Short mmCIF file of C-alpha atoms and ligand atoms in Angstrom, two decimals:
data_model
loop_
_atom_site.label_atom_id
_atom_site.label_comp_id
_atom_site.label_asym_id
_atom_site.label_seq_id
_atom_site.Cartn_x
_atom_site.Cartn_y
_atom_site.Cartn_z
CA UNK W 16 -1.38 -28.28 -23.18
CA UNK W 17 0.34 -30.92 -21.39
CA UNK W 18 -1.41 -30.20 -17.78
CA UNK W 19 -4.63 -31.34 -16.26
CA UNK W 20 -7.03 -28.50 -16.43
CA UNK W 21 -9.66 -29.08 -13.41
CA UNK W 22 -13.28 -28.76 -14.02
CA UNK W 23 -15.74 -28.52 -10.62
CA UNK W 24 -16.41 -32.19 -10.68
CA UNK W 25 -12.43 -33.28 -10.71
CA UNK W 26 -11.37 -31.01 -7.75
CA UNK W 27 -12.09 -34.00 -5.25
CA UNK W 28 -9.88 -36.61 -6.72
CA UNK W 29 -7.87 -33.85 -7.14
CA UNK W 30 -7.44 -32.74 -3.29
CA UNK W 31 -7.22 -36.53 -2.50
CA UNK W 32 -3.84 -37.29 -4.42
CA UNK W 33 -2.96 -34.51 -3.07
CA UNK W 34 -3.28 -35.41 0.10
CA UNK W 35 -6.14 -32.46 1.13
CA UNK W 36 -9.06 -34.23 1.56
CA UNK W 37 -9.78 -37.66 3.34
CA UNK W 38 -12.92 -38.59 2.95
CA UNK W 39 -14.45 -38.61 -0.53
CA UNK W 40 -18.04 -38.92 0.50
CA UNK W 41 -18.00 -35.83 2.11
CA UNK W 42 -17.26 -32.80 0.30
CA UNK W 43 -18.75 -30.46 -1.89
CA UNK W 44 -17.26 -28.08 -4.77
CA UNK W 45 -18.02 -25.21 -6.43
CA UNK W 46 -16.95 -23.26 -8.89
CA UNK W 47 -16.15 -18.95 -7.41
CA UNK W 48 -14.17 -17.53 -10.42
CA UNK W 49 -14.44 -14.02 -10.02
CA UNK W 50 -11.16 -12.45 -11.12
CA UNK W 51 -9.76 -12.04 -14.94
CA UNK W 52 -6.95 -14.63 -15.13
CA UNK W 53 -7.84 -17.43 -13.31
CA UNK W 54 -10.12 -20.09 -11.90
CA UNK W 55 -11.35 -20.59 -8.20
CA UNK W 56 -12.99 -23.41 -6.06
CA UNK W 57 -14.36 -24.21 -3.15
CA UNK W 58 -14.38 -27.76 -1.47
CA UNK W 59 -16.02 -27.85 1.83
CA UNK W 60 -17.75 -30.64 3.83
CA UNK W 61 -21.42 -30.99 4.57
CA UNK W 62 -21.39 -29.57 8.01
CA UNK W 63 -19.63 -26.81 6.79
CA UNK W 64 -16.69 -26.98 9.09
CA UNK W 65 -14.18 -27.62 6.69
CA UNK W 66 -13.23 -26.01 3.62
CA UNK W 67 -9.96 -25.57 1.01
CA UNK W 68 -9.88 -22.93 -2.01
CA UNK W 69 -7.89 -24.34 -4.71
CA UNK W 70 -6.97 -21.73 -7.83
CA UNK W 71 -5.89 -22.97 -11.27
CA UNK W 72 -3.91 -20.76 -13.57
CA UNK W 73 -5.47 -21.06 -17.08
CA UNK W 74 -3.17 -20.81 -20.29
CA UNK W 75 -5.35 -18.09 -21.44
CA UNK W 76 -7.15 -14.96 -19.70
CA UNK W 77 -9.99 -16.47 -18.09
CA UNK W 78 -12.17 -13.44 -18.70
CA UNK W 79 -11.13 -13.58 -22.97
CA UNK W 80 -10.46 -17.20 -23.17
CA UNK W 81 -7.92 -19.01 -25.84
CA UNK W 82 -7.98 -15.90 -28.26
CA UNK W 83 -5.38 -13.83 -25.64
CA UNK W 84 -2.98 -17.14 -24.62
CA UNK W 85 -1.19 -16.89 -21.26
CA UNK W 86 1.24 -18.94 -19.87
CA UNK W 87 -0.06 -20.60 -16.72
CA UNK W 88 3.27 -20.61 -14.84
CA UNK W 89 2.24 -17.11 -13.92
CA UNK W 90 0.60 -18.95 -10.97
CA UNK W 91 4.80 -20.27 -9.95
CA UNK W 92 5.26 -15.89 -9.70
CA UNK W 93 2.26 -16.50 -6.86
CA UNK W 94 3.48 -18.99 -4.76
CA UNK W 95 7.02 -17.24 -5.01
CA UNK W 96 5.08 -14.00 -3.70
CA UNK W 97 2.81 -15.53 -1.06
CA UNK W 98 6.59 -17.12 0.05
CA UNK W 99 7.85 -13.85 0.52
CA UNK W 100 4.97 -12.67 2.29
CA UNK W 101 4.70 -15.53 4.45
CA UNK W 102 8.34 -14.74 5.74
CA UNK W 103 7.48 -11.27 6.99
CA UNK W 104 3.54 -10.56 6.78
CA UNK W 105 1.87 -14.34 7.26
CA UNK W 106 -1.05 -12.55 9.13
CA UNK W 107 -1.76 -10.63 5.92
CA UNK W 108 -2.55 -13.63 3.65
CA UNK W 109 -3.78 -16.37 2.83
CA UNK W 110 -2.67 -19.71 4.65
CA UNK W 111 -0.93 -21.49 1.39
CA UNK W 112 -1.91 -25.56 1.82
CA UNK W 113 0.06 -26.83 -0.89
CA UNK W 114 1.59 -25.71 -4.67
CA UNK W 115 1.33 -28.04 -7.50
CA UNK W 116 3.57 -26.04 -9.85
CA UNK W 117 3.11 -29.07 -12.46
CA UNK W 118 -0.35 -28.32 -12.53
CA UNK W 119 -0.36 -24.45 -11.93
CA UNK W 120 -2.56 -24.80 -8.62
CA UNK W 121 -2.71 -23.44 -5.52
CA UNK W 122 -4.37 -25.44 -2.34
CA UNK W 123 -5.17 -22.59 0.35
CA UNK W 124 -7.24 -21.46 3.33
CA UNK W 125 -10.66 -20.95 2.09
CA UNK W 126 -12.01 -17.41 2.68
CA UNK W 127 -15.21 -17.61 2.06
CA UNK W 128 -16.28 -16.43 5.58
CA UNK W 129 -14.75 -12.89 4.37
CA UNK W 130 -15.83 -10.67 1.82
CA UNK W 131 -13.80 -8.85 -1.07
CA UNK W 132 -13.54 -5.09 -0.19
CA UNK W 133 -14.49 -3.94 -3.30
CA UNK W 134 -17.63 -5.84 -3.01
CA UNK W 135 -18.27 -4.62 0.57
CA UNK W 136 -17.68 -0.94 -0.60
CA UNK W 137 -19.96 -1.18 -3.85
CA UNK W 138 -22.62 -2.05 -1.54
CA UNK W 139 -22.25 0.86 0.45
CA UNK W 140 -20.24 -0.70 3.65
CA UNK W 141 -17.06 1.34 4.89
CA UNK W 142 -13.64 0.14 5.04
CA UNK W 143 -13.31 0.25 8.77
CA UNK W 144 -10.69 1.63 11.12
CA UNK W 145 -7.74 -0.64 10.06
CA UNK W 146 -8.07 -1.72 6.29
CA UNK W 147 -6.19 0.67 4.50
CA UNK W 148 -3.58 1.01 7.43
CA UNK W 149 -2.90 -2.28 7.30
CA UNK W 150 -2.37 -2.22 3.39
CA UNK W 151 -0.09 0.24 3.54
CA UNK W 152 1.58 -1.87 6.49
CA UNK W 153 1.20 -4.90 4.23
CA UNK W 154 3.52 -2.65 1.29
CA UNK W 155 6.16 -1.58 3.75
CA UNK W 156 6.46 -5.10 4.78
CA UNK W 157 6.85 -7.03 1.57
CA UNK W 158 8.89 -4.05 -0.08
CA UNK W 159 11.35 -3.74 2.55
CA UNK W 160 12.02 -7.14 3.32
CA UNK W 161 12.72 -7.44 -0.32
CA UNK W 162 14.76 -4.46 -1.39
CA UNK W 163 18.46 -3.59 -1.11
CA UNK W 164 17.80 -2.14 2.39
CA UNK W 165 15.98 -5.49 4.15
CA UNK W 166 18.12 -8.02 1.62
CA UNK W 167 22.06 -9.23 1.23
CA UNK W 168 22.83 -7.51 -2.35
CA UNK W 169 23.41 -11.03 -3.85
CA UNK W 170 20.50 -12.66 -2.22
CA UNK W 171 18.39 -9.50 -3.85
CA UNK W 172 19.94 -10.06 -7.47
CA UNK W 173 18.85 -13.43 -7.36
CA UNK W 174 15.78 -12.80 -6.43
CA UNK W 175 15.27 -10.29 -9.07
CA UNK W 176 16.22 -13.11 -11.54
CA UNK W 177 14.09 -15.51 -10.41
CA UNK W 178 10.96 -13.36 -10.31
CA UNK W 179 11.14 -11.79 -14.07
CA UNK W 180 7.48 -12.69 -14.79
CA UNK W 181 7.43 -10.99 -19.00
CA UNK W 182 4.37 -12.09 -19.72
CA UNK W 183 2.31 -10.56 -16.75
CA UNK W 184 4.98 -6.94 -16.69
CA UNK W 185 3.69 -7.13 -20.49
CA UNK W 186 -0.29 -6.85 -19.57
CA UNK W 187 0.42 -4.17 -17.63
CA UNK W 188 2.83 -2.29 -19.54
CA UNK W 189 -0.05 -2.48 -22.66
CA UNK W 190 -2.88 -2.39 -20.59
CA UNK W 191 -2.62 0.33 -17.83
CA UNK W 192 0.83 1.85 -19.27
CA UNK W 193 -0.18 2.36 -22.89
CA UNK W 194 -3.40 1.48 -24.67
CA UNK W 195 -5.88 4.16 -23.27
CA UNK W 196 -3.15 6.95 -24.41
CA UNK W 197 -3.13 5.26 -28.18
CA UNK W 198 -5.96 3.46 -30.53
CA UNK W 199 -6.28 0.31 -29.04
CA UNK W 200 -8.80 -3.14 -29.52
CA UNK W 201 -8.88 -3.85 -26.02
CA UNK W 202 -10.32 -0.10 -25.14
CA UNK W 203 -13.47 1.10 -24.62
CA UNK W 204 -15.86 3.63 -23.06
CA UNK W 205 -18.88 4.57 -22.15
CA UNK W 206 -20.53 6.85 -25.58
CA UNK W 207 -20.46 10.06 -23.59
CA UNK W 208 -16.98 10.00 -22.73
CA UNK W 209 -16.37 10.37 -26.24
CA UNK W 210 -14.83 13.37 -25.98
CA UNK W 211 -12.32 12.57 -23.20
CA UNK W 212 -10.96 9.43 -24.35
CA UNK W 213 -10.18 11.34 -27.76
CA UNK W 214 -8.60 14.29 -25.69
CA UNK W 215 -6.20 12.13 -23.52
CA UNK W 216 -4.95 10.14 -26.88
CA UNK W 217 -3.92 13.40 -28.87
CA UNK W 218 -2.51 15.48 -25.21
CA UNK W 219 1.19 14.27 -26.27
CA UNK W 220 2.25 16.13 -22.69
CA UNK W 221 0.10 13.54 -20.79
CA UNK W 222 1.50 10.72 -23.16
CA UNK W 223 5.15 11.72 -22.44
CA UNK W 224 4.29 11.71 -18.15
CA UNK W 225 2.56 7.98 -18.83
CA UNK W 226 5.84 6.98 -20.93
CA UNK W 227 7.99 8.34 -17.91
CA UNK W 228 5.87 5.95 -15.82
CA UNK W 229 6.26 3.04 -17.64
CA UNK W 230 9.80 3.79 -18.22
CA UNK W 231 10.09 3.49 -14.34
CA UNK W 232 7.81 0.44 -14.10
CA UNK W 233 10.03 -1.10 -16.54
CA UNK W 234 13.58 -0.63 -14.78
CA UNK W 235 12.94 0.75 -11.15
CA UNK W 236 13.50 -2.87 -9.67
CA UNK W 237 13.16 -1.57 -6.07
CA UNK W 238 11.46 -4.83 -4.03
CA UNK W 239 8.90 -7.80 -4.34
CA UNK W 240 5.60 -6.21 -4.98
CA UNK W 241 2.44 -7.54 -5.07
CA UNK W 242 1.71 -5.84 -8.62
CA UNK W 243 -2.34 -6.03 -8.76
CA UNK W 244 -3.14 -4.87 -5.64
CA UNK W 245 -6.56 -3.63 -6.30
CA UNK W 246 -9.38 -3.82 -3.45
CA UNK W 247 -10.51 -6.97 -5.62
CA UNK W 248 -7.16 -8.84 -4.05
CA UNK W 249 -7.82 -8.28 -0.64
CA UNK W 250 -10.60 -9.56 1.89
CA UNK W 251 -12.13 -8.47 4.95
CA UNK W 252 -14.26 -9.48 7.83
CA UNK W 253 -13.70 -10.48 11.37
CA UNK W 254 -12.76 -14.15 13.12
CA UNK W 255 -13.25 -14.30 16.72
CA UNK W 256 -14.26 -10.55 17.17
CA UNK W 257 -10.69 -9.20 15.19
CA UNK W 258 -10.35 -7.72 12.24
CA UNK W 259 -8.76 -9.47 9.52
CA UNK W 260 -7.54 -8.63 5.99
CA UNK W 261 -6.16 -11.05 3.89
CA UNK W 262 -4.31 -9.64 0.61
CA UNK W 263 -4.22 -12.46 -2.24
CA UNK W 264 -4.04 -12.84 -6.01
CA UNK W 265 -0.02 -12.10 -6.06
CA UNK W 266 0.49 -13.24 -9.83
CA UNK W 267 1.34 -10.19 -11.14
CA UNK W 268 4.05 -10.48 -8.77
CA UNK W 269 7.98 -8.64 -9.64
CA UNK W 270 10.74 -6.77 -8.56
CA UNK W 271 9.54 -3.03 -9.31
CA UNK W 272 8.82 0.62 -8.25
CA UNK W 273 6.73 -0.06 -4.88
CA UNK W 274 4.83 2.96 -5.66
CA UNK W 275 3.03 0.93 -8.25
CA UNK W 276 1.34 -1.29 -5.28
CA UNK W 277 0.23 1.87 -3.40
CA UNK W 278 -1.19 4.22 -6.63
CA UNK W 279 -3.05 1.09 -7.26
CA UNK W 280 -5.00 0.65 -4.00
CA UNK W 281 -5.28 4.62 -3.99
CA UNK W 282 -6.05 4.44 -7.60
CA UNK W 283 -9.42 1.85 -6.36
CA UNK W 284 -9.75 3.83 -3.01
CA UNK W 285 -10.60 7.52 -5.31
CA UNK W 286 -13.02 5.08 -7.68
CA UNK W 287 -14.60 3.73 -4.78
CA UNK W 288 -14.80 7.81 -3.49
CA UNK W 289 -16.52 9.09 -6.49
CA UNK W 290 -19.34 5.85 -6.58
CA UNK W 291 -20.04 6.73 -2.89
CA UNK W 292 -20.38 10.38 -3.68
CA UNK W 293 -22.31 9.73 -7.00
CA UNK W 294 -25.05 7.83 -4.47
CA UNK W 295 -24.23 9.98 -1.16
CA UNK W 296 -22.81 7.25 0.80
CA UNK W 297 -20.14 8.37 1.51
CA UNK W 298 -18.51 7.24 4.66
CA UNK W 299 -14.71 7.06 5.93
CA UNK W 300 -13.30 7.20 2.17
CA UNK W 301 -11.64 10.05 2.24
CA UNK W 302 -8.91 9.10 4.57
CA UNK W 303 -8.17 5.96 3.42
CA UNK W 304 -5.50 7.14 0.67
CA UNK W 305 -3.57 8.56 3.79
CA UNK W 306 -4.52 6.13 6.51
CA UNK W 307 -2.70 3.69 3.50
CA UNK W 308 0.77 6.15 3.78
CA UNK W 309 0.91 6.53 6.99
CA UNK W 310 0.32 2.62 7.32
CA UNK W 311 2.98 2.21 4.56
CA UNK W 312 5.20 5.06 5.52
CA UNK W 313 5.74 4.41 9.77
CA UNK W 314 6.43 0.44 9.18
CA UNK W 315 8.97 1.30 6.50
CA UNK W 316 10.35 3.86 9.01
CA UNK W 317 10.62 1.62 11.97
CA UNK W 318 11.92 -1.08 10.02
CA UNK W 319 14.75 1.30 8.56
CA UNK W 320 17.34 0.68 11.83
CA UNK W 321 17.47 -2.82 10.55
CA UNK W 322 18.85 -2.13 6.62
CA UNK W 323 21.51 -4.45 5.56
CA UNK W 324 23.07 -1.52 4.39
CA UNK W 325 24.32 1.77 6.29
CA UNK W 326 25.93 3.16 3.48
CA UNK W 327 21.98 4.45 3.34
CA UNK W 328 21.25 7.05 5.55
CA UNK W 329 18.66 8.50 7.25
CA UNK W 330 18.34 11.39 4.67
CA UNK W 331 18.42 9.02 1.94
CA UNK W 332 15.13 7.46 3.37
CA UNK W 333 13.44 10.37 3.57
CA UNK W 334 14.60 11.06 -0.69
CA UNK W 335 13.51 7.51 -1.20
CA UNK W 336 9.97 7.73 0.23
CA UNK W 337 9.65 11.41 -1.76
CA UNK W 338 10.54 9.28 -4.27
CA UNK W 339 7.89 6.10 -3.95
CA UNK W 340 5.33 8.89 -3.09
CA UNK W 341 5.76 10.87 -6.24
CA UNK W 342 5.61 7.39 -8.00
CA UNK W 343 2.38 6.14 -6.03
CA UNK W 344 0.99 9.49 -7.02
CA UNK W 345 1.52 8.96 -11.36
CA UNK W 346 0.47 5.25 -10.92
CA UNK W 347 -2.63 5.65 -9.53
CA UNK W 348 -3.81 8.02 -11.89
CA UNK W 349 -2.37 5.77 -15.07
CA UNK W 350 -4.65 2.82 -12.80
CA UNK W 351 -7.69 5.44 -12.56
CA UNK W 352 -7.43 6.17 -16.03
CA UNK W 353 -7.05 2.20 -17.71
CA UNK W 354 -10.46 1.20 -15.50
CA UNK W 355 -12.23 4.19 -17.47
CA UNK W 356 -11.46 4.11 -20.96
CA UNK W 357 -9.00 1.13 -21.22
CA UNK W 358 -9.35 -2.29 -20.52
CA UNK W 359 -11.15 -4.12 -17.64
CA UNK W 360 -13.41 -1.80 -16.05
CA UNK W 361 -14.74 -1.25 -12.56
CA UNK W 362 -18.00 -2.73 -11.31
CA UNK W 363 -17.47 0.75 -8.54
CA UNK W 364 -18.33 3.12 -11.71
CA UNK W 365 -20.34 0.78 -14.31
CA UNK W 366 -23.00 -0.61 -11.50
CA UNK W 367 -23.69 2.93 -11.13
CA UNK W 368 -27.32 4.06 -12.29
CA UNK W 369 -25.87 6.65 -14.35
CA UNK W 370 -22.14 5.86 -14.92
CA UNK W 371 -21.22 9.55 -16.90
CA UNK W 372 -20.49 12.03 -13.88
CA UNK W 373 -18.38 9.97 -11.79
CA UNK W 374 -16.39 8.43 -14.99
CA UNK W 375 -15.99 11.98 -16.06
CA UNK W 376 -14.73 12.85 -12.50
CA UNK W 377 -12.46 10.25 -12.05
CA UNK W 378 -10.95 10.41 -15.68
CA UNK W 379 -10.16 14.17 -15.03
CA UNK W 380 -8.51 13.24 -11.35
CA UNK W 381 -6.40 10.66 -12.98
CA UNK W 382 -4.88 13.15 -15.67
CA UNK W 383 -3.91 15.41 -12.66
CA UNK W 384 -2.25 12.76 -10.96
CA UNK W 385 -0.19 11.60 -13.69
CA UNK W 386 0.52 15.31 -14.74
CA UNK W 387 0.85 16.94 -11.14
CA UNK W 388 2.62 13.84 -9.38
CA UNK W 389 5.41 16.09 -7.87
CA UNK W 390 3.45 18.63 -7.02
CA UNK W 391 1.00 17.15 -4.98
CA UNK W 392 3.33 16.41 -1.86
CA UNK W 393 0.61 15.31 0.83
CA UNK W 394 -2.60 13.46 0.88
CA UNK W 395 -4.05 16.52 1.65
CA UNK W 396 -3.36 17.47 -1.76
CA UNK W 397 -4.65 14.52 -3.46
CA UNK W 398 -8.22 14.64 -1.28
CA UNK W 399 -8.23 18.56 -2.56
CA UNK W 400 -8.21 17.32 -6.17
CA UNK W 401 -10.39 14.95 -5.54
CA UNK W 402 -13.17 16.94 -4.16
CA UNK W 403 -13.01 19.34 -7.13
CA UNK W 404 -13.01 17.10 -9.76
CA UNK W 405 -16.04 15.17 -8.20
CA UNK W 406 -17.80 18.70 -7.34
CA UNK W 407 -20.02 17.47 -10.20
CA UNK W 408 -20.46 13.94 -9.07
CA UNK W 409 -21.40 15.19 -5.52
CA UNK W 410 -25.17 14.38 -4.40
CA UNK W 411 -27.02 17.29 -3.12
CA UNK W 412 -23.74 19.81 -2.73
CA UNK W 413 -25.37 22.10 -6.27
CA UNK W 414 -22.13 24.40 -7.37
CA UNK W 415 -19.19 24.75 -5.61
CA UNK W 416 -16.34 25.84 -7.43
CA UNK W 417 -13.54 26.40 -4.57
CA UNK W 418 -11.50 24.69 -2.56
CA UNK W 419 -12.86 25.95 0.28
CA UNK W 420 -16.16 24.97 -0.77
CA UNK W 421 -15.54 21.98 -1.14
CA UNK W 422 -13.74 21.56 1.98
CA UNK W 423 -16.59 22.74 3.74
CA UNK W 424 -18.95 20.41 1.83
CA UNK W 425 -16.89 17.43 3.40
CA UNK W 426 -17.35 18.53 7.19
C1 SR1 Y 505 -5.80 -9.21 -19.05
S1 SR1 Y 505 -5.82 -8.96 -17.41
C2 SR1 Y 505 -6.50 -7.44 -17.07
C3 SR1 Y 505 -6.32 -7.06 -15.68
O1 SR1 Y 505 -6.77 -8.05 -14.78
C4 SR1 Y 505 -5.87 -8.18 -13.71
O2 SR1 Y 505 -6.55 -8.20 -12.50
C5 SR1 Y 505 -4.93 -6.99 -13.83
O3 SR1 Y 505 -5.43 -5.86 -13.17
C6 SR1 Y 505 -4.88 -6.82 -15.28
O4 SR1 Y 505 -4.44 -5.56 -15.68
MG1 MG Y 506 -6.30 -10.66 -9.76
#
């Protein structure tokens, strides 16, 4: 390994020669790793008005270690990302300080006044009136800045070269696009689920959908995505009395089907659903999958009288966001269905007091969005499939077994 690898105690020499951090005597690190690739810190001074986040790409997966090798410029697809971003959404990230690419590190705007929303919904917060709008805002405004319609044609091809990223297409492909249909090492599952995981690897219909998927996650090089965006990559909170979100963790960044980014916040949104109804807590969940479209779908659709390109028309947009739709659908239920029986689960369903019912539910809503995708044409659809699969999962609601039911169970 010819780079420096920073442990807690070298991060302030570090953010000196970097030209961070004045005064040595006062700062303080520590150590936030949280995610499954990489490693975070914290500097901040002793009066607590100052404070830098610097993240280190490991050349392994942090949460495995040196048995699954991976190579750290992963964290050069990040900075190229959080470039993009910066051009067209800087109010939806992170401030980047600096990027060492020699070392694989990141200096940036320390966050720790915010909290992860995933965290915020586990312990039974809601996602407030903007989040998932703004998501879906932050998707139209990466993807369209970055496809064919927001780009120059040869300005977009090299941009598609210089963001192939194999390595981190290749986790995904195996992780979320593959393993939980097939005997795999990395999967596993909770013993009473037994009898689902064994169903979805023999249903060769449901394995033929999935390959379609990752046919079209392999080739559909549409725009810049963000390609992780779970609610563990974004943060929330308020400054000065405003909202503010701030996406992050872009390494999984490439040029692919921008349906991917929206089925996977959905994907984490319906997870997040079936928790709250497992402990009745449910709050604004259930219109956050369309709050996120409508954010996603009215910025792409104002943005559309300023394509590069006229050749597209106005009734191709509308076939190209049936399209992404139809896509976001399939992904989030291949997303749904990796954080149940595949690999790196969801602290949403396994802090649970009794796990089963809602990783039942979800595992059953995941096979109807993969196998259903262009069918379900509305979010309306998708919250209808939701409720009935979860009728099980629901606290205090007893049998319902219709739609209407369960419509009425949500008033
Ligand atoms: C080996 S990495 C497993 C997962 O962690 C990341 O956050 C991605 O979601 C990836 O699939
Ligand atoms: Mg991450």
């Amino acid at each position: 390994m010819d780079y420096r690898i920073l442990e807690t105690e070298d991060v302030p020499a570090y953010l000196r020669e970097r030209g961070h951090w004045d005064d040595p005597d006062d700062i303080q690190v520590r150590e936030v790793s949280d995610g499954n690739m990489n490693r975070v810190f914290l500097a901040s001074n002793g009066a607590g008005t100052r404070g830098l986040a610097v993240k280190q790409a490991l050349p392994w997966v942090r949460v495995a270690g040196p048995s699954w090798p991976m190579s750290p410029e992963r964290a050069d697809a990040e900075a190229r990302a959080y470039q993009q971003v910066a051009r067209v959404a800087p109010d939806k990230i992170p401030a980047i300080l600096g990027y060492d690419a020699a070392n694989h590190a990141l200096v940036m705007e320390d966050m720790s006044d915010l909290e992860v929303l995933r965290t915020v919904l586990n312990e039974g917060g809601s996602y407030g009136p903007d989040t998932s709008h703004r998501i879906g805002e932050f998707v139209a405004q990466l993807t369209f800045a970055t496809s064919d319609f927001g780009m120059p044609s040869a300005e977009r091809k090299a941009l598609i070269a210089a963001s192939v990223s194999p390595e981190l297409c290749r986790i995904t492909e195996d992780v979320v696009l593959s393993e939980p249909y097939v005997e795999h090492e990395h999967n596993h599952w909770h013993p009473e689920l037994d009898d689902l995981a064994a169903e979805f690897r023999s249903d060769t219909r449901l394995r033929t959908e999935v390959a379609d998927l990752r046919h079209t996650f392999m080739t559909s090089a549409q725009a810049l995505l963000h390609g992780d965006l779970h609610t563990g990559s974004v943060m929330v909170g308020e400054r000065d009395d405003t909202p503010v979100i701030r996406v992050f963790d872009p390494e999984f960044s490439f040029v692919g089907p921008i349906g991917y980014d929206l089925g996977l916040y959905w994907a984490n949104v319906l997870v997040a659903t079936a928790r709250a109804r497992a402990l009745g807590t449910v709050t604004d969940h259930a219109a956050q999958l369309r709050l996120a479209w409508e954010g996603f779908e009215s910025e792409f659709r104002r943005l559309w009288p300023t394509r590069v390109d006229t050749f597209f028309d106005d009734a191709y947009l509308d076939r190209f966001l049936r399209r992404v739709w139809t896509d976001a659908v399939g992904f989030a239920g291949t997303e749904i269905v990796r954080r149940v029986i595949g690999f790196a689960h969801l602290t949403d369903l396994t802090t649970l007091p009794d796990p089963v019912p809602a990783s039942r539910a979800t595992l059953r809503l995941g096979r109807q969005l993969i196998l259903r995708r262009t069918e379900l044409l509305r979010p309306e659809d998708i919250e209808d499939v939701e409720a009935i699969e979860n009728a099980e999962n629901v606290a205090n609601v007893g049998s319902l077994s219709s739609v209407d039911g369960i419509r009425a169970s949500r008033m």
